[in-house]
Amino acid sequence: MPDDETQTPTLNREAIARTPHDSRAGALPGAAEGPSPWLLRLIAVGLVLAALNLRPAITSLGALLEEVREGLHMSGSVAGVLTSVPPLCFAVFGVMAPRLARRFGAGAVVCAGMAAIAVGLVVRPYIGSTAGFLAASALALMGIAVSNILMPVIVKRWFPDRVGTMTGLYSMALALGTALAAALTVPVTGALGGSWQTGLVVWAVLAAVAVLPWIVLVRDRTPAPGQSAPVAANATEAPALKITRSRTAWGLACFFGLQATAAYITMGWMPQIFRDAGVSAGTAGLLLAVTMAMGVPLAFVIPRVASRLKNQGPIVVVLGLCGLIGYSGLYLAPAAGAWAWALLLGVANCAFPLALTMIGMRARSGAGVVRLSAFAQSTGYLLSIPGPLLVGVLYQHSGGWGLPIALMAGLMIPQMVAGILAGRDRTIEDEC
């Protein structure tokens, strides 16, 4: 099967053949043909910077969760609610992304998203109450949510012949940002005086920097190269309910939701699991960083490999088995084999870039990718909301980590089943 690195989607090639002038659609004024190279480089830089900011708001909190709980007088159940806020915000705000992109342009929405992340991260440590902390976190997570949805859309729009490579690039940046926040939050907090507020607020600087490249695209409403209308505008032409007829879309949504459940449980609770097993706070943060850092190389490799396969089911199974082994070790010997379990769970968490890659592969057109991305991610995040909350409740009422870890391991089975269904060689257009 020809891979996405060597072929532009058939729909786009035919459109270009019928309307040659469309090849100029993404160009800046004065460009001879197609988008200018510097614009594509700027978009690539913007994608990387935006991706770096899609998880530090979450993993920096995970590293300091115990300090935040004490500072805001939270119970274990309330902390469980806090770790459930990310998927809730992603589900609620993610559905807004296509409509916002149609009205304002994808670049403007991502620019606003980065600004929302920066403001939310500045405000939340100093607001002084649990409700205020949750509200400011929701603002940052709103920015993350819309950017999450639009990343595959922007890749499909501006890099239709390099979907695997560009997905791998921003997935790698996302994993790097996740790992850096997990590894550096505790030592940075100590270096800046030991206040958890300072340790959380420093990540707003990275978000502020990420705003800059997207400012150039705020007024960009031009069609994607090879298309007669902007991708996001096309997204609303098909009936919204049509995608619900696709088994592939539902399989992908369930796979996305289950991997998100595992990821947010890991980011929110894994440092606490290790700390309760006798591991120091700094080492627990490093262990989470190792888990997240595994995604840096694998997030670049997995999308490229997946895009060359007709069926991504085997990759799904391998990642799921790594998760099962990692959770089993975390249950039996959390401290003794901590580094091994962190590595294995890091491999398992690479289901996220695989899901993003499948979103780009399971639709033929840019418009289809918009609908599928919004549906799979929003529905998936909605499905993932109970997981972190349930872990917090089980932890508080059982007095240990046995039941929560058993729950995490058990969820790997339906994740593999859903991933196998989503990984079949077909597109949503075949089923809708």
XYZ file of C-alpha atoms in Angstrom:
432
model
C 0.000 0.000 0.000
C 1.552 3.370 -0.903
C 2.163 5.394 2.196
C 1.149 8.934 2.945
C 4.760 10.121 2.629
C 4.731 9.542 -1.118
C 1.196 10.305 -2.215
C -1.184 13.235 -1.959
C -4.734 12.054 -1.316
C -6.608 11.154 -4.501
C -9.296 13.729 -3.862
C -6.749 16.527 -3.759
C -4.895 15.373 -6.882
C -8.106 15.246 -8.866
C -9.110 18.695 -7.658
C -5.754 20.084 -8.724
C -6.074 18.464 -12.136
C -9.529 19.979 -12.672
C -8.666 23.456 -11.389
C -4.996 24.296 -11.932
C -5.343 27.746 -10.394
C -6.163 26.125 -7.049
C -2.491 25.217 -6.626
C -1.959 28.861 -5.671
C -4.619 28.724 -2.975
C -2.348 28.707 0.057
C 0.155 31.204 -1.280
C 1.088 34.529 0.160
C 0.766 37.566 -2.121
C 3.492 37.496 -4.701
C 4.196 33.764 -4.407
C 4.598 32.023 -7.739
C 2.955 28.718 -6.914
C 1.531 27.196 -3.744
C 2.391 28.327 -0.220
C 5.808 29.921 0.169
C 8.543 27.791 1.796
C 8.987 30.261 4.657
C 5.275 30.055 5.484
C 5.442 26.257 5.640
C 8.512 26.491 7.883
C 6.691 28.958 10.139
C 3.688 26.629 10.362
C 6.002 23.726 11.225
C 7.646 25.804 13.982
C 4.203 26.828 15.214
C 3.069 23.206 15.331
C 6.115 22.218 17.385
C 5.758 25.109 19.844
C 2.032 24.526 20.220
C 2.573 20.801 20.798
C 5.133 21.545 23.515
C 2.327 23.289 25.433
C -0.362 20.613 25.164
C 0.563 18.740 28.383
C 2.729 20.780 30.838
C -0.423 22.231 32.443
C -1.287 18.643 33.400
C 2.029 16.937 34.160
C 3.400 19.866 36.162
C 0.334 19.524 38.392
C 0.831 15.763 38.702
C 4.374 16.289 39.973
C 3.141 18.682 42.704
C -0.283 17.159 43.355
C 0.423 16.394 47.006
C 1.574 19.970 47.653
C -1.431 21.409 45.815
C -3.791 19.152 47.773
C -2.299 20.328 51.063
C -2.204 23.971 49.987
C -5.846 23.995 48.877
C -7.026 21.448 51.515
C -8.307 18.910 48.986
C -9.482 15.396 49.795
C -8.480 12.429 47.647
C -11.878 12.477 45.930
C -11.578 16.176 45.098
C -8.095 15.553 43.740
C -9.652 12.838 41.604
C -12.060 15.456 40.249
C -9.069 17.674 39.513
C -7.383 14.931 37.481
C -10.656 14.417 35.582
C -10.873 18.078 34.545
C -8.531 17.707 31.503
C -10.592 15.104 29.637
C -13.824 16.895 30.615
C -12.553 20.171 29.149
C -11.223 18.398 26.067
C -14.610 16.800 25.468
C -16.649 19.973 26.083
C -14.445 22.508 24.326
C -13.117 20.197 21.615
C -16.459 20.102 19.819
C -16.224 23.879 19.382
C -12.986 23.713 17.405
C -14.377 23.057 13.879
C -16.976 25.832 14.176
C -14.422 28.282 15.553
C -11.955 27.367 12.797
C -14.623 27.908 10.159
C -15.441 31.356 11.497
C -12.009 32.670 12.469
C -9.513 30.396 10.728
C -7.527 27.518 12.244
C -4.436 29.671 12.801
C -6.381 32.273 14.767
C -7.983 29.607 16.949
C -4.645 27.981 17.787
C -3.165 31.437 18.505
C -6.029 32.164 20.913
C -5.611 28.702 22.403
C -1.951 29.339 23.246
C -2.898 32.682 24.797
C -5.593 30.979 26.919
C -3.047 28.439 28.154
C -0.652 31.217 29.183
C -3.318 33.190 31.033
C -4.741 30.125 32.785
C -1.302 29.007 33.981
C -0.503 32.483 35.307
C -3.767 32.817 37.216
C -4.446 29.376 38.709
C -1.632 29.116 41.324
C -2.541 32.416 42.957
C -6.329 32.402 42.922
C -6.473 30.935 46.432
C -9.365 28.456 46.296
C -10.142 25.038 44.873
C -12.989 26.398 42.736
C -10.794 29.178 41.364
C -7.958 26.737 40.706
C -10.342 24.523 38.753
C -11.710 27.482 36.758
C -8.276 28.781 35.787
C -7.189 25.250 34.898
C -10.293 24.965 32.700
C -9.264 28.123 30.820
C -5.839 26.670 30.052
C -7.385 23.333 29.151
C -9.841 25.039 26.802
C -6.869 26.350 24.845
C -5.344 22.890 24.825
C -8.631 21.309 23.724
C -9.151 23.370 20.573
C -5.477 23.046 19.646
C -5.670 19.263 20.151
C -8.484 19.034 17.616
C -6.919 21.326 15.037
C -3.418 19.820 14.961
C -4.333 16.928 12.598
C -6.425 19.380 10.558
C -3.532 21.797 10.079
C -1.215 18.936 9.142
C -3.695 17.605 6.583
C -4.254 21.110 5.233
C -0.686 22.337 4.785
C 1.263 19.041 4.563
C -1.090 16.598 2.778
C 1.809 14.589 1.371
C 3.674 14.385 4.716
C 0.965 13.457 7.209
C 3.041 10.736 8.913
C 6.175 12.851 9.185
C 4.448 15.993 10.478
C 2.211 14.037 12.863
C 5.326 12.362 14.189
C 7.096 15.718 14.548
C 4.411 17.402 16.632
C 3.671 14.200 18.569
C 7.362 14.058 19.472
C 7.231 17.706 20.589
C 4.108 16.965 22.639
C 5.867 14.078 24.377
C 8.928 16.247 24.982
C 6.857 19.005 26.591
C 5.104 16.410 28.736
C 8.389 14.893 29.895
C 10.069 18.239 30.571
C 7.214 19.403 32.770
C 7.265 16.127 34.710
C 11.044 16.117 35.174
C 11.710 19.799 35.843
C 8.735 20.980 37.889
C 9.984 19.674 41.246
C 13.624 20.831 40.886
C 12.557 24.185 39.437
C 10.170 24.615 42.354
C 13.024 23.991 44.771
C 15.367 26.315 42.918
C 12.798 29.130 42.976
C 12.142 28.947 46.704
C 10.017 25.835 47.197
C 6.601 27.354 46.501
C 4.302 25.126 44.483
C 2.691 28.241 43.027
C 5.993 29.298 41.455
C 6.631 25.765 40.219
C 3.348 25.781 38.314
C 3.408 29.329 36.953
C 6.775 29.048 35.163
C 5.171 26.986 32.394
C 3.152 30.009 31.290
C 6.339 31.405 29.699
C 6.489 28.535 27.201
C 2.848 29.104 26.246
C 3.453 32.835 25.724
C 6.318 32.064 23.334
C 4.073 29.685 21.386
C 1.638 32.506 20.604
C 4.162 34.304 18.398
C 4.321 32.174 15.208
C 0.540 31.872 15.053
C 0.047 35.648 14.993
C 1.082 35.576 11.322
C -1.808 33.201 10.564
C -4.494 35.050 12.525
C -5.904 36.587 9.332
C -5.283 33.508 7.193
C -8.566 32.309 5.685
C -7.102 30.978 2.430
C -7.909 27.488 1.144
C -5.493 24.677 1.707
C -3.168 23.824 -1.179
C -5.154 21.881 -3.751
C -8.564 22.753 -2.303
C -11.212 25.164 -3.463
C -12.342 26.157 0.046
C -10.853 26.116 3.539
C -10.816 22.714 5.190
C -12.683 23.874 8.248
C -15.428 25.405 6.172
C -15.923 22.166 4.314
C -16.260 20.355 7.600
C -19.800 21.536 8.136
C -21.068 20.688 4.673
C -21.874 17.095 5.625
C -24.563 16.366 8.194
C -23.067 16.274 11.666
C -24.747 12.984 12.582
C -23.510 11.130 9.548
C -20.220 10.138 11.127
C -22.052 8.295 13.904
C -22.928 5.609 11.347
C -19.278 4.668 10.977
C -17.996 1.720 13.006
C -14.474 2.891 12.307
C -15.229 6.312 13.815
C -16.717 4.716 16.925
C -13.806 2.299 17.220
C -11.366 5.178 16.943
C -13.324 7.236 19.495
C -13.300 4.353 21.996
C -9.606 3.681 21.395
C -8.839 7.369 21.830
C -10.922 7.531 25.003
C -9.335 4.489 26.616
C -5.783 5.577 25.840
C -6.648 9.043 27.194
C -7.985 7.410 30.366
C -4.675 5.611 30.855
C -2.654 8.719 30.033
C -4.457 11.039 32.450
C -4.454 8.483 35.245
C -0.712 8.108 34.674
C -0.021 11.854 34.540
C -2.254 12.607 37.494
C -1.546 9.715 39.831
C 1.659 7.844 38.945
C 3.976 10.134 40.954
C 1.706 9.649 43.983
C 1.777 5.863 43.520
C 5.569 5.900 43.663
C 5.668 8.357 46.566
C 3.313 6.150 48.571
C 5.659 3.225 47.827
C 8.533 5.102 49.474
C 10.039 6.856 46.478
C 11.094 10.490 46.997
C 9.142 13.314 45.360
C 12.032 14.224 43.044
C 12.538 10.629 41.914
C 8.785 10.160 41.425
C 8.792 13.183 39.139
C 11.735 11.740 37.207
C 9.913 8.423 36.835
C 6.928 10.221 35.339
C 9.355 12.109 33.093
C 10.822 8.789 31.903
C 7.328 7.551 31.107
C 6.555 10.685 29.143
C 10.023 10.829 27.523
C 9.504 7.429 25.927
C 7.065 9.214 23.663
C 9.769 11.507 22.258
C 11.443 8.985 19.931
C 8.465 6.640 19.641
C 6.036 9.426 18.787
C 8.150 10.134 15.725
C 8.685 6.503 14.758
C 5.211 5.036 15.352
C 3.278 7.387 13.011
C 5.770 6.735 10.198
C 5.523 2.975 10.673
C 1.734 3.073 11.073
C 1.287 5.125 7.901
C 3.049 2.391 5.918
C 0.796 -0.398 7.159
C -2.640 -1.276 5.836
C -3.719 -2.377 9.307
C -2.471 -0.792 12.532
C -3.891 -3.560 14.750
C -0.516 -5.224 15.483
C 0.897 -1.954 16.828
C -2.179 -1.570 19.044
C -1.622 -5.047 20.530
C 2.078 -4.477 21.225
C 1.381 -1.213 23.030
C -1.448 -2.794 25.028
C 0.729 -5.708 26.174
C 3.399 -3.280 27.372
C 0.710 -1.563 29.423
C -0.486 -4.811 30.961
C 3.049 -5.807 31.982
C 3.776 -2.333 33.337
C 0.642 -2.218 35.480
C 1.286 -5.743 36.752
C 4.743 -4.692 37.892
C 3.362 -1.530 39.458
C 0.954 -3.726 41.454
C 3.508 -6.321 42.568
C 6.699 -4.296 43.122
C 6.149 -0.556 42.615
C 9.445 0.601 44.135
C 11.769 -2.309 43.307
C 11.069 -2.243 39.566
C 10.036 1.387 39.300
C 12.252 2.292 36.326
C 11.183 -0.767 34.315
C 7.492 -0.072 34.912
C 7.973 3.578 33.974
C 9.584 2.538 30.672
C 6.861 0.022 29.819
C 4.044 2.427 30.642
C 5.814 5.032 28.520
C 5.667 2.672 25.551
C 1.988 1.978 26.250
C 1.229 5.714 26.313
C 2.388 5.965 22.700
C -1.125 4.891 21.752
C -1.782 8.645 21.558
C 0.358 9.424 18.467
C -0.932 6.204 16.930
C -4.517 7.424 17.415
C -3.662 10.785 15.839
C -2.107 9.033 12.867
C -5.161 6.852 12.382
C -7.364 9.956 12.424
C -5.430 11.212 9.403
C -5.601 7.831 7.671
C -9.235 6.913 8.275
C -10.603 9.781 6.171
C -9.909 10.575 2.518
C -10.370 14.350 2.582
C -9.400 17.260 4.776
C -13.075 17.822 5.550
C -13.365 14.210 6.663
C -10.345 14.607 8.932
C -11.957 17.636 10.612
C -15.150 15.703 11.347
C -13.323 12.576 12.438
C -10.829 14.473 14.613
C -13.590 16.405 16.382
C -15.761 13.309 16.836
C -13.034 10.872 17.916
C -11.274 13.264 20.274
C -14.349 14.864 21.831
C -16.185 11.562 22.243
C -13.003 9.864 23.405
C -12.250 12.470 26.036
C -15.862 12.300 27.214
C -15.455 8.546 27.701
C -12.224 9.099 29.628
C -13.672 11.427 32.267
C -14.688 8.786 34.875
C -11.287 7.042 34.929
C -9.112 9.478 36.929
C -12.051 10.309 39.211
C -12.727 6.630 39.907
C -9.045 6.060 40.687
C -9.171 8.856 43.285
C -12.312 7.428 44.882
C -10.917 3.873 44.967
C -7.643 5.124 46.407
C -9.338 7.048 49.203
C -11.859 4.363 50.158
C -9.682 1.262 49.757
C -6.669 2.800 51.477
C -4.193 1.608 48.866
C -3.344 1.294 45.197
C -4.325 -2.341 44.586
C -7.826 -1.710 43.212
C -6.897 1.402 41.179
C -4.001 -0.386 39.486
C -6.211 -3.412 38.771
C -8.679 -1.041 37.100
C -5.921 0.485 34.971
C -4.728 -2.936 33.843
C -8.256 -4.130 33.081
C -8.908 -1.180 30.773
C -6.048 -2.287 28.514
C -8.185 -5.145 27.155
C -11.044 -3.061 25.667
C -8.441 -0.542 24.482
C -6.794 -3.230 22.367
C -10.146 -4.410 21.019
C -11.189 -0.880 20.021
C -7.775 -0.185 18.494
C -7.935 -3.289 16.336
C -11.350 -2.162 15.063
C -10.083 1.368 14.370
C -6.943 0.102 12.679
C -8.689 -1.733 9.823
C -7.916 -0.585 6.286
C -11.009 1.519 5.547
C -12.197 5.115 5.719
C -15.230 6.789 7.252
C -16.394 7.759 3.754
C -16.808 4.035 3.015
C -19.200 3.661 5.934
C -21.104 6.950 6.166
